[in-house]
Coordinates of C-alpha atoms in Angstrom, one line a residue:
X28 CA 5.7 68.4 25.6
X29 CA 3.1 66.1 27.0
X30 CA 0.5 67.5 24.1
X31 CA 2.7 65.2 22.1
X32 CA 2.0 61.5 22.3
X33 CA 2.6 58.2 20.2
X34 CA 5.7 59.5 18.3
X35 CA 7.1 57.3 15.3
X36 CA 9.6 57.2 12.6
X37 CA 10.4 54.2 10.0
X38 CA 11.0 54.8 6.4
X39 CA 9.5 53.2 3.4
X40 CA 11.0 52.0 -0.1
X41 CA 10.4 53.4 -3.2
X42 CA 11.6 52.4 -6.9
X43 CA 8.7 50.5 -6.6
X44 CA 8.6 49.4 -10.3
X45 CA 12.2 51.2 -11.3
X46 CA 14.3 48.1 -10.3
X47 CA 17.8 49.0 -10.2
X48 CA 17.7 52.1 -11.4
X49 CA 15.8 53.1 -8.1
X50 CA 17.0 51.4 -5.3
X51 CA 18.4 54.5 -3.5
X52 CA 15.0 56.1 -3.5
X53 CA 12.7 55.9 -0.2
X54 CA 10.7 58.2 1.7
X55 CA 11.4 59.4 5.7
X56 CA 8.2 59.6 7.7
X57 CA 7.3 60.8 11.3
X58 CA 3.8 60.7 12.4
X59 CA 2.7 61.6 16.1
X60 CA -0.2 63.1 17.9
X61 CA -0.4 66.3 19.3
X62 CA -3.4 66.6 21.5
X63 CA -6.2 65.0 19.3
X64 CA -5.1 65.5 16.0
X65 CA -3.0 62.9 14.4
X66 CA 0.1 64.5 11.9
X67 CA 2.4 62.6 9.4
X68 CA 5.6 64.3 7.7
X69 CA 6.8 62.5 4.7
X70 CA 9.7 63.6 3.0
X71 CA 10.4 61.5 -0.2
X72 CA 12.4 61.0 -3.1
X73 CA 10.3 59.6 -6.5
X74 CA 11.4 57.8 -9.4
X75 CA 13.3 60.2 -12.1
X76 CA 12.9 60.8 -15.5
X77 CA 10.4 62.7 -17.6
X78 CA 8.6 59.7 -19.1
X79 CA 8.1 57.9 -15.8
X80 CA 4.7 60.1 -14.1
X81 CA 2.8 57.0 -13.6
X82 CA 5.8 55.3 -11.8
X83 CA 6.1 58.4 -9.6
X84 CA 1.8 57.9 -8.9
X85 CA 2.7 54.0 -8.2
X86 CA 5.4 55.0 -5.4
X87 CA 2.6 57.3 -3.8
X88 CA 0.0 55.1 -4.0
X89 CA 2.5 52.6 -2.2
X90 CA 3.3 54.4 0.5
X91 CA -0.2 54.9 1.5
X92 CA -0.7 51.0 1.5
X93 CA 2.7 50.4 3.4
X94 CA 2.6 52.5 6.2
X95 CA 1.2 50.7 9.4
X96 CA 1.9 52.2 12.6
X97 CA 1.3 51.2 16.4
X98 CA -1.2 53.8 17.3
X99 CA -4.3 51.8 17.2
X100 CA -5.9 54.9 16.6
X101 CA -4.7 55.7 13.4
X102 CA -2.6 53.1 12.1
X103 CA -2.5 53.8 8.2
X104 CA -1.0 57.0 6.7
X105 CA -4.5 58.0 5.1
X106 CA -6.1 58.1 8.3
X107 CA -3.8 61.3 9.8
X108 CA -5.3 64.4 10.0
X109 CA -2.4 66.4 8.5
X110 CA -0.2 65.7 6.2
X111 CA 3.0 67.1 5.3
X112 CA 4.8 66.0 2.1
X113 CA 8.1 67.4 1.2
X114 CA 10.9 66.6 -0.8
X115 CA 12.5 65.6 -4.6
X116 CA 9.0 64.3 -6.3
X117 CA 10.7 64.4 -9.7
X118 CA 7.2 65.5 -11.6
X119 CA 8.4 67.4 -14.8
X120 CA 7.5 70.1 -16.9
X121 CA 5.7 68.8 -20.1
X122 CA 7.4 71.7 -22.7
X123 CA 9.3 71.9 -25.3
X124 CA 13.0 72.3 -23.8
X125 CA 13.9 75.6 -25.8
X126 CA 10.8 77.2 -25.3
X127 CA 10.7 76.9 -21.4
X128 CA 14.1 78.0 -20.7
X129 CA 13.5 81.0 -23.2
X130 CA 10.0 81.7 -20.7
X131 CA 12.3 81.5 -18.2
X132 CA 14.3 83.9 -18.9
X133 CA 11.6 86.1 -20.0
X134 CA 10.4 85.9 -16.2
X135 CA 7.6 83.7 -17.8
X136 CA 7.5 80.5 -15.4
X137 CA 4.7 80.6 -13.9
X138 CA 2.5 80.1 -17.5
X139 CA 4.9 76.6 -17.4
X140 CA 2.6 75.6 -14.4
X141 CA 0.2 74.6 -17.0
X142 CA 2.9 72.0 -17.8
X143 CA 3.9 70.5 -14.7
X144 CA 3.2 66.7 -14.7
X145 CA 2.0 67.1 -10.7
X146 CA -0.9 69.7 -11.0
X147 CA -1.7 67.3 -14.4
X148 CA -2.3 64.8 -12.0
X149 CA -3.9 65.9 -9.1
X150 CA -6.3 67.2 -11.8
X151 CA -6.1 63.6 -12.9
X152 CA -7.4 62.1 -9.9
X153 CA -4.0 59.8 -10.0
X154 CA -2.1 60.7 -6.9
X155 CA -1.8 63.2 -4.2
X156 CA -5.9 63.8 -4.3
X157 CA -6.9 66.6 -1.7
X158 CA -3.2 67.8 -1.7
X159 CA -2.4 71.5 -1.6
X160 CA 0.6 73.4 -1.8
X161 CA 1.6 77.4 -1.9
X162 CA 1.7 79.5 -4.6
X163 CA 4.5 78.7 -7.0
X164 CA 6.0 82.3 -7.9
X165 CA 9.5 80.6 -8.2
X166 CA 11.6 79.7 -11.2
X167 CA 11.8 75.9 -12.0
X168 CA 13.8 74.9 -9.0
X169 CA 15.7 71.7 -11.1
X170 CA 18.6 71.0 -13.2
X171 CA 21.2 73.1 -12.3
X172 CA 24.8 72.7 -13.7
X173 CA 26.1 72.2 -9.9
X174 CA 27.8 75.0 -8.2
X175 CA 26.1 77.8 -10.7
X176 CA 22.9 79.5 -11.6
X177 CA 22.8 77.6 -15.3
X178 CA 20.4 75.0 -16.1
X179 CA 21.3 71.8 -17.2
X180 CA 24.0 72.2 -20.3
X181 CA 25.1 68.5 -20.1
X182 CA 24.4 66.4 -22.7
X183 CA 21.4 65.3 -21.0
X184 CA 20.1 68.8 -21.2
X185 CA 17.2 68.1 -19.1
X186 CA 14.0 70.7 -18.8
X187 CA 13.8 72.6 -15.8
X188 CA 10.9 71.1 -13.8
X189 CA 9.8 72.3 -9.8
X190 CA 11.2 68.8 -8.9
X191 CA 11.3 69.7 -5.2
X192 CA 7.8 70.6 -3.5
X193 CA 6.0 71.3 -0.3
X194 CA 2.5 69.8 -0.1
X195 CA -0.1 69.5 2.8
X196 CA -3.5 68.1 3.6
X197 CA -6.3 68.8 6.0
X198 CA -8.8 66.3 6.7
X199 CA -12.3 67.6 6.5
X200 CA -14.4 68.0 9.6
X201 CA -17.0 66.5 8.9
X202 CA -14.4 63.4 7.7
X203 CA -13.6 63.6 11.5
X204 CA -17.0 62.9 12.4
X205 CA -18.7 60.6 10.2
X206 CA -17.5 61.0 7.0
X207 CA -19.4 62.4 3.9
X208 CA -15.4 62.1 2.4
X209 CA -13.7 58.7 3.0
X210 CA -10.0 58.7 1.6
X211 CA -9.0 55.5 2.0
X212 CA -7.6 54.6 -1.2
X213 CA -9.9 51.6 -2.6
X214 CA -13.8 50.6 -3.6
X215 CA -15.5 48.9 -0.4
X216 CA -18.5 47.9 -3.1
X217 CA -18.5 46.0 -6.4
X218 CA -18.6 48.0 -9.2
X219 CA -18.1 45.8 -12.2
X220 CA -21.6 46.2 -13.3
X221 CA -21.0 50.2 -13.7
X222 CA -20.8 51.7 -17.0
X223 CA -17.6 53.0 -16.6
X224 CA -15.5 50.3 -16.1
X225 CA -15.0 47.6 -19.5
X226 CA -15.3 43.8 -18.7
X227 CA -12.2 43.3 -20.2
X228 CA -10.2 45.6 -17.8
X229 CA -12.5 44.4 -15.1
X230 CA -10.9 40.4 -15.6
X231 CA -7.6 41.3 -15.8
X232 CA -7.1 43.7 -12.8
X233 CA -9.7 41.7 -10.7
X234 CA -12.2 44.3 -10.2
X235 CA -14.6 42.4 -8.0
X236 CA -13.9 43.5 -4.3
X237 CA -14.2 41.1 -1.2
X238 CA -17.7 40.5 0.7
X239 CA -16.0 41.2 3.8
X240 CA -13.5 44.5 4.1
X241 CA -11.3 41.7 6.5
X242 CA -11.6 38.5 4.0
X243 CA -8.5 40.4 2.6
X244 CA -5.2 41.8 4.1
X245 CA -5.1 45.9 3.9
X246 CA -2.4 45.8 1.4
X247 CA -4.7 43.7 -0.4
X248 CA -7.6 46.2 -0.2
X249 CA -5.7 49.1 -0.8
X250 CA -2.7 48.6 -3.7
X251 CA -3.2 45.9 -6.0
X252 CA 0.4 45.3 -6.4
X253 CA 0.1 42.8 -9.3
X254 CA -1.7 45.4 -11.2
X255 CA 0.9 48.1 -10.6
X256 CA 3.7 46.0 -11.4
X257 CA 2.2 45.7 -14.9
X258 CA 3.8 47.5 -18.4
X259 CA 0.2 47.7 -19.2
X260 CA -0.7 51.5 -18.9
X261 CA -4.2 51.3 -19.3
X262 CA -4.4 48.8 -16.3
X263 CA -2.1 51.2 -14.0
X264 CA -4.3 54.3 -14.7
X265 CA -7.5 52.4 -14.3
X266 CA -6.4 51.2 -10.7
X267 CA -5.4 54.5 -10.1
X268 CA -8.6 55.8 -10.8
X269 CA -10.3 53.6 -8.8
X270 CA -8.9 54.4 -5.7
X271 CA -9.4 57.9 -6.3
X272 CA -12.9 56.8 -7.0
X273 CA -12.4 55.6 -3.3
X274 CA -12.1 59.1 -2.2
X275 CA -14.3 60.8 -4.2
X276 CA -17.3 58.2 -4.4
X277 CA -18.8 59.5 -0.5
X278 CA -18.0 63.2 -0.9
X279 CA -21.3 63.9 -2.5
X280 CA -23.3 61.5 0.0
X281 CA -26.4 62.7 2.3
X282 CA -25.0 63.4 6.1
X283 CA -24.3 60.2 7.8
X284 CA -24.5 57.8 4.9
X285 CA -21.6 55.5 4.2
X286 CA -22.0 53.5 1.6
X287 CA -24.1 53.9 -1.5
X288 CA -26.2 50.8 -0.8
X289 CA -27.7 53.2 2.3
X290 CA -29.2 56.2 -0.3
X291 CA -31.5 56.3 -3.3
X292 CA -29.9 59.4 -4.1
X293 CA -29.9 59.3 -8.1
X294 CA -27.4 61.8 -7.7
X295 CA -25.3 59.1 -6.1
X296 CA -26.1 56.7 -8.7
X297 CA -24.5 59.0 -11.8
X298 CA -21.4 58.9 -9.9
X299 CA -20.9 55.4 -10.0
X300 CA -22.0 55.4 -13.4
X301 CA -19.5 58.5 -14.6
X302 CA -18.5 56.4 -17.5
X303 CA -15.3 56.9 -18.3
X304 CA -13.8 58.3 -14.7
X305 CA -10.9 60.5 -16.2
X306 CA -12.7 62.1 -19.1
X307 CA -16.2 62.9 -18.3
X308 CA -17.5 66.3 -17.5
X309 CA -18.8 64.5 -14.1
X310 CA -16.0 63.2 -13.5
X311 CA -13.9 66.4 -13.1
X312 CA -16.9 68.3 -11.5
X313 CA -16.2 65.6 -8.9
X314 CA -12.3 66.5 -9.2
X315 CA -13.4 70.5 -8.6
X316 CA -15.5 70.0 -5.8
X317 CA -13.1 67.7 -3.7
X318 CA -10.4 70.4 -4.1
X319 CA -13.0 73.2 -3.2
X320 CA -13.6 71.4 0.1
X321 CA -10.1 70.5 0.6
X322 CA -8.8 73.8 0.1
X323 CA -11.3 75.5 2.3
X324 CA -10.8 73.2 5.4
X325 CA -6.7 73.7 4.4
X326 CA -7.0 77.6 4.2
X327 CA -9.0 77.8 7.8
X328 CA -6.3 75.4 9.1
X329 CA -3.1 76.2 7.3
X330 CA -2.0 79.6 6.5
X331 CA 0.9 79.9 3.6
X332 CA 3.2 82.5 5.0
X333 CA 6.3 81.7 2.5
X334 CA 6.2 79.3 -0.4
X335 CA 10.0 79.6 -2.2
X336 CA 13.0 78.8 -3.0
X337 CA 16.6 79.4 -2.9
X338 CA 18.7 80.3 -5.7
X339 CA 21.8 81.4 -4.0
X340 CA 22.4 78.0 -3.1
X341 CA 24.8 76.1 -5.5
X342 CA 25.7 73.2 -3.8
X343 CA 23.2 70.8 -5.5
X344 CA 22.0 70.6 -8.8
X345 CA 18.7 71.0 -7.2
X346 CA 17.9 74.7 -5.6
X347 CA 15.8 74.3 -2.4
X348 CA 12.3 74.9 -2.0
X349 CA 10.9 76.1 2.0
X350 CA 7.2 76.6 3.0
X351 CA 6.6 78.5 5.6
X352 CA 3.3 77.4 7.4
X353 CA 1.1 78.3 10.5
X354 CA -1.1 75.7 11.7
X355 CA -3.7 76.0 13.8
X356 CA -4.8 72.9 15.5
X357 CA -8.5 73.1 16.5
X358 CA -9.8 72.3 20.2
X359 CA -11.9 69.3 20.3
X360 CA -15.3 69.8 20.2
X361 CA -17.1 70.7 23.6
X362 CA -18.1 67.3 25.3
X363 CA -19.6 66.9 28.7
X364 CA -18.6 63.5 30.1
X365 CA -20.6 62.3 33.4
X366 CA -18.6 60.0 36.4
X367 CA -20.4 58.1 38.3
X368 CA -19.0 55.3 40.7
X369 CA -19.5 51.9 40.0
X370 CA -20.5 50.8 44.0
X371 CA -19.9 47.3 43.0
X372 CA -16.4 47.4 42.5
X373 CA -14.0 49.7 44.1
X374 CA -12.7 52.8 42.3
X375 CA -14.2 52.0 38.9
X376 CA -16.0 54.9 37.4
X377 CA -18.5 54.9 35.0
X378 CA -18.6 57.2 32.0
X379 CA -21.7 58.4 29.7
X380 CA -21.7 61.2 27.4
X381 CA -24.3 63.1 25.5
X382 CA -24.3 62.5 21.6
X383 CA -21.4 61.1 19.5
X384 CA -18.3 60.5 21.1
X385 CA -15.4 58.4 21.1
X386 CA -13.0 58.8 24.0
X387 CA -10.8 56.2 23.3
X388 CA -9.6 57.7 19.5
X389 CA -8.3 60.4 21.1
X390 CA -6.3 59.5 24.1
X391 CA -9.1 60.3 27.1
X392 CA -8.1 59.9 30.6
X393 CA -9.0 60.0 34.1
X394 CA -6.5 60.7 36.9
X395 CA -7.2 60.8 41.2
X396 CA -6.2 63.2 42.7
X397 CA -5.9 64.4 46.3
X398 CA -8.7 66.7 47.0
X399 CA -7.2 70.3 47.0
X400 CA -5.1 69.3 44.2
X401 CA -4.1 72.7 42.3
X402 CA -1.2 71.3 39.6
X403 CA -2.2 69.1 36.9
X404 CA 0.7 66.5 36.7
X405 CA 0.6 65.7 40.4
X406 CA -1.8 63.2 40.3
X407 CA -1.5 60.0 42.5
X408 CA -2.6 57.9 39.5
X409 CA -4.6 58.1 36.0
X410 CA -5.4 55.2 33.6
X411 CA -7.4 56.1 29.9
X412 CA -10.9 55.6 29.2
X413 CA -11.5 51.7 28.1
X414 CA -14.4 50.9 26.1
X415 CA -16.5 47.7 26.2
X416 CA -19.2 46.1 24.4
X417 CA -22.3 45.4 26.3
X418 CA -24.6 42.1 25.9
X419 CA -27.0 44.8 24.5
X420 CA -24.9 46.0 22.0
X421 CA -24.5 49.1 23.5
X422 CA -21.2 50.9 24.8
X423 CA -19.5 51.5 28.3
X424 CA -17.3 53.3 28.8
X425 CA -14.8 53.1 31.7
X426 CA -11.8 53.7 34.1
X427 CA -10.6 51.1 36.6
X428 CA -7.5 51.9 38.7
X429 CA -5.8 48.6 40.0
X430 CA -5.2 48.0 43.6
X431 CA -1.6 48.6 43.7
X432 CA -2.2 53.0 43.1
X433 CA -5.7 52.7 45.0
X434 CA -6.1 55.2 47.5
X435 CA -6.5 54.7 51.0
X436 CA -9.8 53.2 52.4
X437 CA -11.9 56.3 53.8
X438 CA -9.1 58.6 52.2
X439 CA -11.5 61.6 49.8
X440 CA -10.1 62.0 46.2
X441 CA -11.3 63.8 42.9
X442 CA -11.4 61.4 40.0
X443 CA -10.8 63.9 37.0
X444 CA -11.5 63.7 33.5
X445 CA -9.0 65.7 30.4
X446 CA -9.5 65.1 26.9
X447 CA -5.6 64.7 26.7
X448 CA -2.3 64.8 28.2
X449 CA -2.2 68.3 25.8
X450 CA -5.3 69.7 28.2
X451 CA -5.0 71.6 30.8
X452 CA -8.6 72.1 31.3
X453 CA -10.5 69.4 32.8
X454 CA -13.9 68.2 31.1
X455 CA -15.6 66.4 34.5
X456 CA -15.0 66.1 37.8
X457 CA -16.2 63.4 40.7
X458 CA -15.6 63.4 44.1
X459 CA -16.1 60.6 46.4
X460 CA -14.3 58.3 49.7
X461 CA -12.6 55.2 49.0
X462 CA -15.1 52.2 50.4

C-alpha cells in the first residue's frame, strides 16, 4: 500500500441556501494519492425539490470553494486529477408527471433524458462542467412508494427523476503539464469591459477581479458567496457562468499560453466577447468542445464496465444506482534525473533534469542504500526532493540527509532516486564514499 500516500477524509455542508429545510444535507469526501495522480471521492446529498436546480448548482459550486486539504500539492478539490461523484443529487426530470410515468411504462425512459435538469446543466455550463457518467439505460431510479416497485402515489405524487448518479472526471494531459484547460472555478482577468456581461449585473455582483490572485482569500476568488446567497436568479446564473467561463476561457488558447493578455489570437478575443455566455452559438461550441476533450481523455482513462441500478431493492424510496469502473492510472512521464554530490557539504546531492519537471508535486525521493542493496524498502535512509530558489532565479533542486542517518565516514553507498513510494523502478542512481 505504499503507492498510496496523503490520505484524507472531512465532510462539507450543504443546504447552502435551503436554511432549515436542508440542514441534514452534506457531502463525504476522501481524496488521496496513489503514485502521482491525485483522486477525490465525493459522495453528496443536494438540496430537494423540483424547482430548486440552481440551489443544487450553488451547493456544487460550494464544495469546490470549501475544500482545502493538507497536501500542499493539491490542496483544492478542482486541482485532483480524478474525480468521483456519487450519491442523491436530487436533479429532476422536467416532464409532465402523467406523461413520464406512462413512457415509463412503455419502456420509454431513456427519451426522458432530454428532461433531466443535470444533462440541462452540464449543457448549461452551470455545474458539474467536464463531468461524465455511464450510459443511463435504467428506469428513473426515484420516488418509490417504500418497500414496492410503485412510484410515488402519495399525495406529493412526485415525478420519477435519476435522483441518484455516478459521475467522474479526468483531468486533461496537457492540463497536467501546462494547461491549455484551467478549471479552477473563477476569471483571473477583468472582464467588465466585454460585451457579454451588462454594467448593471457587473455593479451588483462585483465583477471587477483583484490585481493580485492573493489580494483576496481563495474563497473569495472562487464563490462569491454574497452573490449566491441572493433571490435574484439572474445574478446566480450570471456567477455561475462566469466560473464556467473560468474553465472554458483557456481551452482554446495557443500551447503554453496562460492568460489571454499573452496571445493576439482573435480567436481568443471572440470568446471573451461571446455575448451573451449561455445563449450564443459560440458559447455552446465552447460547451461541445470541452466535453469532446473531457470525454476523450475519460474514455482512454476510465472504462464504463456497468452503469445501473437496482430495482429489487425496496428498502428505500430511492433504488440504488452502481457504476462499475476500470481505471487505469498512467505512469509518469519518462524523466532522467542526474545526481551529482555537492563536495561542499556532506551527503547533499544535487539534482538537474532535462526539460519540464517538477519533482516536488509528485512526491520524488531519494533513499541510501548499502551498496548491493536488492529490496527496495530496506534502505538506511531517504528524505524527498526540496526545491529552492536561486539568487538567479533559477531552480535547485535537492536532497540533504541529516547527520543523525548519515552513513559512516569511508562507508560506499548508492543514493537512489524513485518517482514515488508507488515505484519500484528507480529513475537514477549515484554511487559514492562518505567524506
Amino acid at each position: 500500500m505504499h503507492s498510496i500516500t496523503n490520505v484524507e477524509a472531512t465532510t462539507a455542508k450543504s443546504g447552502f441556501v435551503g436554511g432549515v429545510n436542508n440542514i441534514f444535507k452534506a457531502a463525504a469526501i476522501v481524496r488521496f494519492r496513489l503514485y502521482d495522480r491525485h483522486v477525490a471521492i465525493i459522495n453528496s446529498h443536494l438540496t430537494a425539490f423540483d424547482e430548486r436546480t440552481l440551489d443544487r448548482n450553488t451547493e456544487y459550486w460550494q464544495f469546490f470553494a470549501d475544500q482545502e486539504f493538507e497536501d500542499p500539492d493539491c490542496d483544492e478539490l478542482y486541482h485532483h486529477d480524478y474525480i468521483f461523484w456519487s450519491g442523491d443529487l436530487n436533479y429532476r426530470v422536467e416532464f409532465d408527471n402523467t406523461e413520464t410515468r406512462q413512457m415509463i411504462a412503455n419502456g420509454r425512459h431513456v427519451e426522458l433524458l432530454q428532461h433531466d435538469q443535470l444533462t440541462k446543466q452540464q449543457q448549461l455550463g452551470l455545474a458539474f462542467v467536464g463531468f461524465n457518467e455511464g450510459e443511463i439505460t435504467f428506469p428513473p431510479t426515484y420516488k418509490f412508494d417504500q418497500g414496492t416497485d410503485t412510484y410515488d402515489t402519495s399525495k406529493k405524487q412526485r415525478i420519477p427523476s435519476w435522483c441518484d448518479r455516478v459521475l467522474y472526471r479526468v483531468k486533461c494531459e496537457r492540463e497536467r503539464i501546462g494547461s491549455l484547460v484551467n478549471w479552477e472555478p473563477t476569471l483571473d482577468e477583468d472582464t467588465s469591459d466585454t460585451s457579454s456581461l451588462s454594467e448593471e449585473i457587473s455593479k451588483k455582483s462585483a465583477v471587477s477581479q483583484p490585481t493580485s490572485p492573493h489580494s483576496k482569500s481563495k474563497k473569495d476568488r472562487l464563490f462569491k458567496k454574497k452573490v449566491m446567497r441572493t433571490k435574484d436568479t439572474t445574478l446566480r446564473i450570471e456567477e455561475m457562468r462566469r466560473k464556467t467561463m473560468g474553465v472554458l476561457r483557456k481551452l482554446s488558447m495557443p500551447e503554453g499560453k496562460k492568460s489571454l493578455s499573452q496571445t493576439n489570437s482573435a480567436e481568443a478575443k471572440i470568446e471573451l466577447q461571446a455575448g451573451d455566455l449561455v445563449d450564443t452559438d459560440r458559447f455552446q461550441f465552447l460547451m461541445e468542445k470541452i466535453k469532446a476533450e473531457s470525454a476523450t481523455t475519460s474514455s482512454d482513462l476510465v472504462e464504463v464496465v456497468s452503469y445501473k441500478s437496482y430495482p429489487e431493492m425496496r428498502m428505500s424510496d430511492h433504488k440504488p444506482v452502481a457504476a462499475t469502473l476500470n481505471v487505469t492510472f498512467p505512469n509518469t512521464s519518462p524523466i532522467s534525473p542526474k545526481l551529482q554530490l555537492d563536495k561542499a557539504r556532506k551527503c547533499k546531492i544535487l539534482i538537474s533534469f532535462e526539460g519540464k519537471v517538477n519533482p516536488t508535486k509528485h512526491g520524488h525521493w531519494v533513499g541510501l542504500y548499502h551498496k548491493d542493496w536488492v529490496n527496495k524498502m530496506k534502505y538506511k535512509t531517504y528524505v524527498y526532493v526540496e526545491k529552492r530558489k536561486r539568487p538567479n532565479g533559477k531552480l535547485l533542486y535537492k536532497a540533504t540527509f541529516g547527520s543523525a542517518h548519515r552513513p559512516k565516514s569511508g562507508e560506499t553507498v548508492q543514493a537512489v532516486y524513485f518517482l514515488s513510494h508507488g515505484y519500484l523502478k528507480p529513475s537514477a542512481f549515484l554511487e559514492f564514499t562518505c567524506p
